[in-house]
Coordinates of C-alpha atoms in Angstrom, one line a residue:
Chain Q
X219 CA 2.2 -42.7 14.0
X220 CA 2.4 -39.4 12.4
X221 CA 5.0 -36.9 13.1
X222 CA 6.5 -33.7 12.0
X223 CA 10.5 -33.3 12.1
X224 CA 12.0 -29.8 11.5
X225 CA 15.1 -31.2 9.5
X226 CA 17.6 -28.7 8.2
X227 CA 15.2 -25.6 8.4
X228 CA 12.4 -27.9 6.6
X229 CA 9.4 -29.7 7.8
X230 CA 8.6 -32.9 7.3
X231 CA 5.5 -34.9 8.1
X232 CA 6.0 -38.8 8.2
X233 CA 3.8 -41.3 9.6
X234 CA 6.1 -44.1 10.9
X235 CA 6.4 -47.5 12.9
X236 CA 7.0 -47.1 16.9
X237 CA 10.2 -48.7 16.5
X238 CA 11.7 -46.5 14.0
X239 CA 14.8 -44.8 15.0
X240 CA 15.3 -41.1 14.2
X241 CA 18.4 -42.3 12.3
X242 CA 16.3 -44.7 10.1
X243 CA 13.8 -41.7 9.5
X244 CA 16.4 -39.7 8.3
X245 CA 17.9 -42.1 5.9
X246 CA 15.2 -44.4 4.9
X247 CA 12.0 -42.3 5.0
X248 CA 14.0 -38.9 4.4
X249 CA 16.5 -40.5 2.2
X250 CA 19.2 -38.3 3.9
X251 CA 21.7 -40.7 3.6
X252 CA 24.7 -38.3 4.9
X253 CA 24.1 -39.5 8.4
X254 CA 25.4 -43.5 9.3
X255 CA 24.6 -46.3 10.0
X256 CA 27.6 -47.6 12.1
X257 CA 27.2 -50.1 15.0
X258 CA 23.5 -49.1 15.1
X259 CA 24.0 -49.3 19.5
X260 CA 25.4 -45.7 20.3
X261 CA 29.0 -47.0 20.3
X262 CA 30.6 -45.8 17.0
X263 CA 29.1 -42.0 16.6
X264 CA 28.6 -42.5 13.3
X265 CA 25.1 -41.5 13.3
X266 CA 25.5 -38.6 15.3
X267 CA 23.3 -35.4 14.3
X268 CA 22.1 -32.2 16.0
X269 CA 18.9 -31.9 17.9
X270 CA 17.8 -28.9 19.0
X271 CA 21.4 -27.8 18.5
X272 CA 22.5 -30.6 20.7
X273 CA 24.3 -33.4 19.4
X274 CA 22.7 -37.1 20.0
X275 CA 23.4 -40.5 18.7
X276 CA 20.6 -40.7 16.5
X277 CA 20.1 -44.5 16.3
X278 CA 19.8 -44.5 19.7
X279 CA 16.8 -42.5 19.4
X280 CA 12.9 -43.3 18.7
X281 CA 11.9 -40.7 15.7
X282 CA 8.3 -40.7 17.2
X283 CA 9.9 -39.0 20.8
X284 CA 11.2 -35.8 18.4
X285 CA 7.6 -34.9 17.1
X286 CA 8.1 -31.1 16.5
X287 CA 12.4 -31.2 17.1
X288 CA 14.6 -29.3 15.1
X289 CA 17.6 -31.9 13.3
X290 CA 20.6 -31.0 11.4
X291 CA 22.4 -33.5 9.9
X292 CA 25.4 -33.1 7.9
X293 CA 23.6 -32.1 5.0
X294 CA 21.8 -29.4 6.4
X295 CA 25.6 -28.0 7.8
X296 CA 26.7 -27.0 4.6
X297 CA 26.9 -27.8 1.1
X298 CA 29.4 -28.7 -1.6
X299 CA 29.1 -25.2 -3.3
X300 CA 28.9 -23.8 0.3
X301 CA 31.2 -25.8 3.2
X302 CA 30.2 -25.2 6.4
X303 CA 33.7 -24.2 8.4
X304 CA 34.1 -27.4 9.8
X305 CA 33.6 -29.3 6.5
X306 CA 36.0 -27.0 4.5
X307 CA 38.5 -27.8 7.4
X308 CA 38.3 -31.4 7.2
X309 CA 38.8 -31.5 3.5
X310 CA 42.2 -29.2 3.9
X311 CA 43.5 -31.3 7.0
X312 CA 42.7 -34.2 5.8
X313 CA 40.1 -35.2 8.5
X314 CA 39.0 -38.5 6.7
X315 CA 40.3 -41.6 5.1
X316 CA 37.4 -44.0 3.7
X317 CA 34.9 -41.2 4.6
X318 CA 32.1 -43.1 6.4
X319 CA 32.4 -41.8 10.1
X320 CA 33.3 -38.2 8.5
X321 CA 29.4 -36.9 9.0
X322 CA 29.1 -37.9 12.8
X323 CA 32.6 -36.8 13.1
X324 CA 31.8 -33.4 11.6
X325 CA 28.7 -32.8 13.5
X326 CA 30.3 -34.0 16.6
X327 CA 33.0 -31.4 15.9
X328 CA 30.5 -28.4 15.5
X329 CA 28.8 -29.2 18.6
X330 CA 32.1 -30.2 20.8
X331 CA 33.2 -26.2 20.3
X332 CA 29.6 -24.8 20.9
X333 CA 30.0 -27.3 24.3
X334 CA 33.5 -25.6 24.7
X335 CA 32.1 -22.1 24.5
X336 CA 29.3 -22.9 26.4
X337 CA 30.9 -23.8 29.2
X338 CA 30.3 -27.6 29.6
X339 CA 33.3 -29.5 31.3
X340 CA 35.2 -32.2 30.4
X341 CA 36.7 -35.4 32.0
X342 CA 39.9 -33.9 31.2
X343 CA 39.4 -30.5 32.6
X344 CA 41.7 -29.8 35.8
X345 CA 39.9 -26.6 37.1
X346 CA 36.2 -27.5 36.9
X347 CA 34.7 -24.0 37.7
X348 CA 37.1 -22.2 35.2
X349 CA 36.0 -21.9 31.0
X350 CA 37.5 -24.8 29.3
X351 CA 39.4 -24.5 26.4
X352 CA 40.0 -25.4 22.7
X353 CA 43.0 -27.5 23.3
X354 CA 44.0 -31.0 21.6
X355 CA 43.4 -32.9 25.1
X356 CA 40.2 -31.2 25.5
X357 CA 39.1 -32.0 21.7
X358 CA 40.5 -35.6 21.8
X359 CA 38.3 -36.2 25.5
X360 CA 35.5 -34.5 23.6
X361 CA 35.3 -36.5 20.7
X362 CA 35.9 -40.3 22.1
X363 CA 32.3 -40.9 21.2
X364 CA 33.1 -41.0 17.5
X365 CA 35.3 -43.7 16.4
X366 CA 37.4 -43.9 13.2
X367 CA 38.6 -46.6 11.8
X368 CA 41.0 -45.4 9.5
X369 CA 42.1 -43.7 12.4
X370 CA 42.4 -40.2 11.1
X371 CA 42.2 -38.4 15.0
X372 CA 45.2 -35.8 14.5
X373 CA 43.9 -34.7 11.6
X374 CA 40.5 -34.4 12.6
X375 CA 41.9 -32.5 16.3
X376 CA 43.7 -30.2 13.6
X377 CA 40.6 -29.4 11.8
X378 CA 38.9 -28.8 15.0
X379 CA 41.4 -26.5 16.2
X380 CA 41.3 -24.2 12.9
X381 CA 38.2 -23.7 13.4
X382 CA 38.3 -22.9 17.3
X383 CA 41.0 -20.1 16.2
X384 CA 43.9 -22.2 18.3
X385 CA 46.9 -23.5 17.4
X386 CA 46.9 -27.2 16.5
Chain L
X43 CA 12.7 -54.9 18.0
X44 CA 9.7 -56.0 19.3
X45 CA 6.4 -54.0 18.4
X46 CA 5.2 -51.9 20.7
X47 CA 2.5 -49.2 21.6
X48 CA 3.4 -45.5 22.6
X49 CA 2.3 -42.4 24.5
X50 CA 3.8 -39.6 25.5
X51 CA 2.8 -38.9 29.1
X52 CA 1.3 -35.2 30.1
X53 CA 1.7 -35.5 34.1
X54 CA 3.5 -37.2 36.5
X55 CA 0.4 -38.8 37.5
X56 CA -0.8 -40.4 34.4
X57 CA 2.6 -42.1 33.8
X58 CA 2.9 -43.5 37.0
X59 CA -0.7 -45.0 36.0
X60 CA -0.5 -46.0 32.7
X61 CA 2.7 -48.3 33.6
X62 CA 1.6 -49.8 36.6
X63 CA -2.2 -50.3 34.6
X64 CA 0.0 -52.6 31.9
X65 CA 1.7 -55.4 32.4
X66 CA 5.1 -54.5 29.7
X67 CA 4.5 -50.8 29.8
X68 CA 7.9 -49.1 30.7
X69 CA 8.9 -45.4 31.1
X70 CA 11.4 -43.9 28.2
X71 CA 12.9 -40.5 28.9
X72 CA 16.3 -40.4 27.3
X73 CA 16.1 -43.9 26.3
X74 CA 20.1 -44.8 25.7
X75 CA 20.1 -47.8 27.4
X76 CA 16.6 -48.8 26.8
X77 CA 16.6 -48.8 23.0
X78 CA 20.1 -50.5 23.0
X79 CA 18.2 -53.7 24.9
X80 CA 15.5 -53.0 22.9
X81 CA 17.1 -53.7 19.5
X82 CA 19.0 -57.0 21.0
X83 CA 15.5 -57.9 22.6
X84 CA 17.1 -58.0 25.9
X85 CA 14.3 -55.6 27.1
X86 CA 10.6 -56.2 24.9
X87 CA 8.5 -53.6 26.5
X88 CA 4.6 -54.2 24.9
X89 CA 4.0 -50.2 25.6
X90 CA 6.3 -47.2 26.5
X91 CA 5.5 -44.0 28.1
X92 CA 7.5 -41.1 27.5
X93 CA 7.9 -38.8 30.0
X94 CA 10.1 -36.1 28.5
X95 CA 7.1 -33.1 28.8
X96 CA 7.1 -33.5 32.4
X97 CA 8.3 -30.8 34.6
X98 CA 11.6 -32.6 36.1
X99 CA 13.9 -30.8 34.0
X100 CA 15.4 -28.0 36.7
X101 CA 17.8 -27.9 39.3
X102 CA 16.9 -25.8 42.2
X103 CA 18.2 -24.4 45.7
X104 CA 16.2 -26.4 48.4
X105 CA 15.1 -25.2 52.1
X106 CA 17.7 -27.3 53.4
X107 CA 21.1 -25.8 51.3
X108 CA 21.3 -28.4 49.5
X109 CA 19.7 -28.8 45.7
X110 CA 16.9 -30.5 44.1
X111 CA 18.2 -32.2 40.2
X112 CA 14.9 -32.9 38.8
X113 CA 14.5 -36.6 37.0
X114 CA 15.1 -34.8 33.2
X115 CA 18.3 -33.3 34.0
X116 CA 20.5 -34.2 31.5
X117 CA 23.8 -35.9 32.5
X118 CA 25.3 -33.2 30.4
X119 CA 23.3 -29.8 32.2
X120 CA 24.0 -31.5 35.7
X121 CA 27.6 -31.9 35.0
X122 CA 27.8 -28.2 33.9
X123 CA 25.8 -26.7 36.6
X124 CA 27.9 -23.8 37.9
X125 CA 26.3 -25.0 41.8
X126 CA 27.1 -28.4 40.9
X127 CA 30.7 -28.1 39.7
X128 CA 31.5 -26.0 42.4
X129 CA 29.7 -27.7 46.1
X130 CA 29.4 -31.2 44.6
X131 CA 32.5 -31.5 41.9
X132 CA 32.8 -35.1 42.8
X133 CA 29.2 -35.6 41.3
X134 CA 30.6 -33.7 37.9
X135 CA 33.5 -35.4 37.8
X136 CA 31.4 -38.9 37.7
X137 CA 29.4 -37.4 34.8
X138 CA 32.3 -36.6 32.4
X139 CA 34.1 -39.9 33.4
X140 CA 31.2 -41.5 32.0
X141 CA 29.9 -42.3 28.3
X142 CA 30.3 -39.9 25.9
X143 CA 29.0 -36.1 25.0
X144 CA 26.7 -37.7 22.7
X145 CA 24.9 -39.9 25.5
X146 CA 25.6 -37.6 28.0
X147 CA 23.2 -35.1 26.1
X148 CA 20.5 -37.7 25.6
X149 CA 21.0 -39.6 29.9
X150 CA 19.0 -38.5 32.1
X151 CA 19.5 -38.6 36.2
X152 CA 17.0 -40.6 36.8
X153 CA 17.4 -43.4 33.6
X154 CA 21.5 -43.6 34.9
X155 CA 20.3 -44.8 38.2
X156 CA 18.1 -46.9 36.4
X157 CA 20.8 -48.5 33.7
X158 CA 21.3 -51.7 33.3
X159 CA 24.3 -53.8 33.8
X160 CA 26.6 -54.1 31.3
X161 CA 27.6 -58.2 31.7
X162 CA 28.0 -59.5 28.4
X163 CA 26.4 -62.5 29.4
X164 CA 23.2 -60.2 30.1
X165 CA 23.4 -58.9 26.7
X166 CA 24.1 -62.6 24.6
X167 CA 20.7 -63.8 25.0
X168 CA 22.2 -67.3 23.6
X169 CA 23.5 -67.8 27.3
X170 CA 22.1 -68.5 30.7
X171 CA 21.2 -65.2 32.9
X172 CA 19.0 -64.7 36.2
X173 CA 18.8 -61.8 35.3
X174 CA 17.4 -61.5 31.9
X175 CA 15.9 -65.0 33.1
X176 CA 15.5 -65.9 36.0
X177 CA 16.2 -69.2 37.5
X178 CA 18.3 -69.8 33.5
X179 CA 21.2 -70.2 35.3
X180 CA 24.6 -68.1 35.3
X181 CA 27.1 -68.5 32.2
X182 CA 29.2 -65.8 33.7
X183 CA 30.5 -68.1 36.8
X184 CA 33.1 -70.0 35.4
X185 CA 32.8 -68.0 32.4
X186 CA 35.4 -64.6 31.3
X187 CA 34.5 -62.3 34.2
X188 CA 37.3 -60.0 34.4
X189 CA 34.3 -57.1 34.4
X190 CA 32.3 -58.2 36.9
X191 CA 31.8 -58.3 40.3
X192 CA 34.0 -58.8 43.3
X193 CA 32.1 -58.6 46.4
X194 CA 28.2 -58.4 47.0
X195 CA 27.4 -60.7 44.5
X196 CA 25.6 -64.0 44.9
X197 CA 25.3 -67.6 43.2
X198 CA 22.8 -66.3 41.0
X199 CA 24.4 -63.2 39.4
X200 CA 27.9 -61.7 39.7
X201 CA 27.0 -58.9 37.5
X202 CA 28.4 -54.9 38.6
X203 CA 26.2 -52.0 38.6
X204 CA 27.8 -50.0 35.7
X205 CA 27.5 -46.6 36.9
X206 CA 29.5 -43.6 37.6
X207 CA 27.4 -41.0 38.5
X208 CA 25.0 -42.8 41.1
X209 CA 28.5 -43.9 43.0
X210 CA 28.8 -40.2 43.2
X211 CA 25.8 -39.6 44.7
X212 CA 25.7 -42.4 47.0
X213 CA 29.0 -40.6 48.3
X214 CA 27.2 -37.1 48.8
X215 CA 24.7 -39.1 50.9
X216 CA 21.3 -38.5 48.0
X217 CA 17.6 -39.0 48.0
X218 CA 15.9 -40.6 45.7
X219 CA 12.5 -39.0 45.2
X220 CA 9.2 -41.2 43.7
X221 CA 6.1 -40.8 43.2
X222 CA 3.8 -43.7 42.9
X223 CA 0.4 -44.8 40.7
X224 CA -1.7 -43.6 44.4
X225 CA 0.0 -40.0 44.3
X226 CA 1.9 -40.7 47.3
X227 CA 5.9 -39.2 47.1
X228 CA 8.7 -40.9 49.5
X229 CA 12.3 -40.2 49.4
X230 CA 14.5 -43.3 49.3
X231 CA 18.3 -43.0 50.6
X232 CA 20.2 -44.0 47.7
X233 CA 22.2 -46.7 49.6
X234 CA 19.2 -48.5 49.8
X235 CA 17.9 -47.7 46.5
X236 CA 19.7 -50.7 44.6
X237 CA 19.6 -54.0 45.7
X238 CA 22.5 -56.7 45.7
X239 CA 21.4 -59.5 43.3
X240 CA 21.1 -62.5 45.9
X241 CA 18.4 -65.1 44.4
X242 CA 16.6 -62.4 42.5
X243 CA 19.0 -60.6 40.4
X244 CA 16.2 -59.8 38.3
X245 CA 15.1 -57.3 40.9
X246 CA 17.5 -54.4 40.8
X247 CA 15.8 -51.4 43.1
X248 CA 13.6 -51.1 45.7
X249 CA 10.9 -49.2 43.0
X250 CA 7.4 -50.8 42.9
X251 CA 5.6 -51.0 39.4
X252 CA 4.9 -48.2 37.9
X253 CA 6.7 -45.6 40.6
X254 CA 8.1 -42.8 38.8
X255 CA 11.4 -41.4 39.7
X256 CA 10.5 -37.4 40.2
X257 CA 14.1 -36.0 41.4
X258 CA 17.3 -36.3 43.6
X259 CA 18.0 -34.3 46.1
X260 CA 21.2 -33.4 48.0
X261 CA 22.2 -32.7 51.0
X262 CA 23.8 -29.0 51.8
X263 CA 27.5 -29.2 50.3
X264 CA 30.2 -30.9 52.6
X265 CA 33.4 -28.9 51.8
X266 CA 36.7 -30.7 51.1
X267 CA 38.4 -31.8 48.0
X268 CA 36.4 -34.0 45.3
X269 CA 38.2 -36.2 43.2
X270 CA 36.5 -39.2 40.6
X271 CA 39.4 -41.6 39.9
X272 CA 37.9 -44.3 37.4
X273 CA 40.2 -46.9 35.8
X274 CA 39.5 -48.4 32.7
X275 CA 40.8 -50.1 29.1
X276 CA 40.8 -47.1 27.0
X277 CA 41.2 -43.6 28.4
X278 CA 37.8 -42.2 27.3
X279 CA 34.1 -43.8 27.0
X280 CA 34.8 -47.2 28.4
X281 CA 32.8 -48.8 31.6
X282 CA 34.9 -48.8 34.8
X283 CA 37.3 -51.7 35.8
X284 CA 37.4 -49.8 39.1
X285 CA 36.3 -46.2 39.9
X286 CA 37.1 -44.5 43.6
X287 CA 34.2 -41.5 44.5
X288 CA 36.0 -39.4 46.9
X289 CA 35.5 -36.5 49.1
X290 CA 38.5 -35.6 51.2
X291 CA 38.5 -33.0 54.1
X292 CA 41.8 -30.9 55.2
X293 CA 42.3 -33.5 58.1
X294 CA 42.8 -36.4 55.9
X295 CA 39.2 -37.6 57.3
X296 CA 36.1 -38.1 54.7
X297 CA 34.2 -40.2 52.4
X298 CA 34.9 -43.2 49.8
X299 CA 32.6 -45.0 47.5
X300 CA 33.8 -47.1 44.9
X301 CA 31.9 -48.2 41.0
X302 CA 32.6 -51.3 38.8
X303 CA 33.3 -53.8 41.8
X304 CA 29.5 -54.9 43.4
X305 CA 25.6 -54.6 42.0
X306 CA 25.9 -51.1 43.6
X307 CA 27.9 -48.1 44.3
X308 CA 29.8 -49.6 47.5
X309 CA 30.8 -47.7 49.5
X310 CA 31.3 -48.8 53.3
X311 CA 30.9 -46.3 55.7
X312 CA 33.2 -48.1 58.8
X313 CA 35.7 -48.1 56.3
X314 CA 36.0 -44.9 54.9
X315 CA 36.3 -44.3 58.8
X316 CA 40.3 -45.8 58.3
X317 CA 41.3 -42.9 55.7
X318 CA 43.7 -41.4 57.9
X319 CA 45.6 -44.6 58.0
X320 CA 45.7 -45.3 54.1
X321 CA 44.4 -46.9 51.5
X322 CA 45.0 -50.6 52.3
X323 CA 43.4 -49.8 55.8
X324 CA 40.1 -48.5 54.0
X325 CA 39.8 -51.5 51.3
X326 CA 40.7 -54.3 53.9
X327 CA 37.7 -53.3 55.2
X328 CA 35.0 -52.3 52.4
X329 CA 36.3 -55.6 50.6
X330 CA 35.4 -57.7 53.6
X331 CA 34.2 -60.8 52.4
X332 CA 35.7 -60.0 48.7
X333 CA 34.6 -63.2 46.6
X334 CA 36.5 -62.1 43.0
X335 CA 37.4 -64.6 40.6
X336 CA 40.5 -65.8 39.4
X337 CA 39.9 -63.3 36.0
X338 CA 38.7 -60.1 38.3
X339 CA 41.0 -60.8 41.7
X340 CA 43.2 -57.7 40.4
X341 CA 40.3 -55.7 40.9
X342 CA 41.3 -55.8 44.4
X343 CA 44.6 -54.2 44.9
X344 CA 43.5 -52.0 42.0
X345 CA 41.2 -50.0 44.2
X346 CA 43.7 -49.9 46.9
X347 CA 46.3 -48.0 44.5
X348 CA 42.8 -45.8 43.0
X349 CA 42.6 -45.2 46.2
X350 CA 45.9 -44.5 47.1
X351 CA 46.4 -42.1 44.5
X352 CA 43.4 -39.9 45.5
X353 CA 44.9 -39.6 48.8
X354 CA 48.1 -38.5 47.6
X355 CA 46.7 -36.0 45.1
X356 CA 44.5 -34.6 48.7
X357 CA 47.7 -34.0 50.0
X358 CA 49.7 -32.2 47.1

């Protein structure tokens, strides 16, 4: 079927099978190989991206239902000349061990403090009608979707919090 | 994955028509659950029909004083809904106990009443399951079911529902409303919306082929405190061993549904009747007729102290 995907500010037409997931667009017909490949069933956040600014688990995801969607993926976030805050906050925290989640983890970050400033509550939230906020509870709840197996969670709550202006 | 054919549907109508006109054809909105079966071949739909450009995807004040949550909601938009977290917190708090931001963005209302259980024995299509297929047989009697169910179940399938959100709206008393390949609309009370497995486990709700999920309605709000109390193995993004819905009002009367222990929310309404008199009074009675098994029997006096603690938070 052909489609059109806005990915990181660009479009691009493919013509793909049915069963093609958005993540194996992006890395096998895109060759955008920052996002991964992880448990491949919505478990690991590996493969997590931005959809229309929203972030989704993109192997859970048929590329021919996002016809005319804007994706970023980590690659479209920043670049190594030019780190996206996030990314430059990893490196100096030390967000990452082997690497591999890092992109899902990173994209998952961006969008847990845009959900944050939205408004959007939280499991761990005590007041539900009040604004939540940046803290490591809140970040920790936030990100459970994205496993690391290296297990490199402080850090990455740290980097988070840089970025969302509080203390870590 | 099996191949399959695709079309993205333009009205309410002609999705309702196009799956009932072919036998496979499924609806896909968010898809989470779907695709997950899809890749383990679990689920092989021939032809799927998206309905994410239908108009479903507002929540809105009705006549009544309660609100309308149209099918496309996501799980995350419902959860934040400043009406929602504020007359209906209990339905909020099911949301964000449940999956994780990333599948909460993707979930919609209508696919999480629709989800599929989560017994492994469902997913390993190397064992038996009525469920998957039916008269195979049930590998997860006798087998490790410290999951599954504990009452409501039958010989054929002690699978759970897996939940949150829907026990929450079985607790606020919801509607369910359809519309089918004729046109015609009816609004089906969400207690009667899922079925308990008994010989057909196959057959999970009361939908007929090709009836399309338009929205759920509540009631006007009920007052009282709201609490979600779900137990599980990890603290965040698991399935619930037990979960406790409850709304409590300043007189120590109100409502109680529980998640994780039966093929749907349970929640007993004679029961939730005992609340002043605790939490054992209430489960004595909504576990009635309990049939756990050696691996899930803790299941029982879990709910009671779920339960208990809910009651004592009502009263700090």
């Amino acid at each position: 079927m052909p489609i059109m995907l806005k990915v990181n500010g660009q479009s691009r037409p493919l013509s793909l099978d049915t069963r093609t997931t958005l993540l194996d667009a992006l890395r096998e017909h895109l060759h955008l190989t920052g996002t991964k490949k992880g448990c491949d069933h919505g478990q690991c956040g590996a493969c997590t991206v931005l959809v229309n600014g929203r972030r989704i688990n993109s192997c859970l995801s048929l590329a021919i239902m996002h016809d005319g969607d804007e994706i970023t993926t980590i690659e479209g976030l920043g670049t190594p000349d030019k780190l996206h805050p996030m990314q430059a906050a990893f490196v100096k925290h030390d967000g990452y061990q082997c690497g591999y989640c890092t992109p899902g983890q990173i994209c998952s970050a961006v969008a847990v403090l845009e959900e944050i400033a939205r408004g959007v509550p939280s499991h761990v939230q005590e007041d539900l009608t009040a604004a939540p906020r940046a803290t490591n509870l809140e970040m920790r709840e936030r990100m459970s979707g994205n496993i690391c197996r290296c297990g490199a969670y402080s850090n990455i709550a740290e980097a988070m919090a840089e970025v969302a202006g509080v203390a870590g | 994955m099996k191949a399959f054919t695709y079309e993205r549907a333009k009205d309410p109508l002609a999705a309702a028509r196009a799956v009932a006109g072919r036998p496979g054809a499924k609806f896909i909105a968010g898809g989470t659950n779907l695709l997950d079966l899809m890749k383990i071949e679990v689920e092989v739909p021939t032809h799927l029909v998206d309905v994410q450009d239908l108009p479903f995807d507002k929540i809105e004040q009705t006549p009544q004083g309660g609100v309308r949550i149209g099918a496309l909601v996501t799980n995350t938009d419902l959860a934040a809904d400043p009406r929602i977290r504020r007359d209906y917190a209990v339905l909020s708090r099911a949301i964000v106990a449940g999956a994780s931001g990333q599948l909460r963005n993707k979930a919609s209302t209508a696919g999480n009443l629709l989800q599929r259980t989560r017994c492994p024995y469902f997913y390993d299509t190397n064992m038996a399951c009525n469920k998957r297929k039916p008269g195979s047989g049930c590998a997860a009697i006798g087998g490790f079911s410290r999951q599954l169910g504990v009452i409501g179940v039958s010989k054929s399938c002690i699978a759970t529902f897996p939940g949150d959100m829907p026990v929450a709206l079985r607790l606020l008393d919801a509607l369910v409303e359809t519309v089918d390949p004729q046109g015609k609309t009816r609004a089906i009370p969400i207690a009667d919306f899922h079925r308990l497995w008994g010989d057909h486990p196959e057959m999970e709700t009361v939908l007929a082929p090709g009836e399309l999920i338009t929205a759920v309605t509540l009631p006007a709000p009920i007052g009282g405190k709201h609490y979600y109390e779900k137990v599980r193995d990890r603290a965040s993004y698991a399935f619930a061993l037990v979960s406790v819905a409850a709304v409590i009002q300043p007189d120590g009367s109100g409502r109680v549904a529980f998640g994780g222990v039966a093929p749907k929310p349970w929640r007993v309404e004679a029961a939730e009747a005992l609340l002043p008199q605790g939490a054992a009074a209430v489960t004595a009675k909504a576990f009635a007729g309990a049939t756990p098994s050696k691996d899930n029997a803790f299941k029982l006096p879990l709910a009671t102290r779920a339960l208990a603690s809910v009651i004592a938070q009502s009263k700090a």
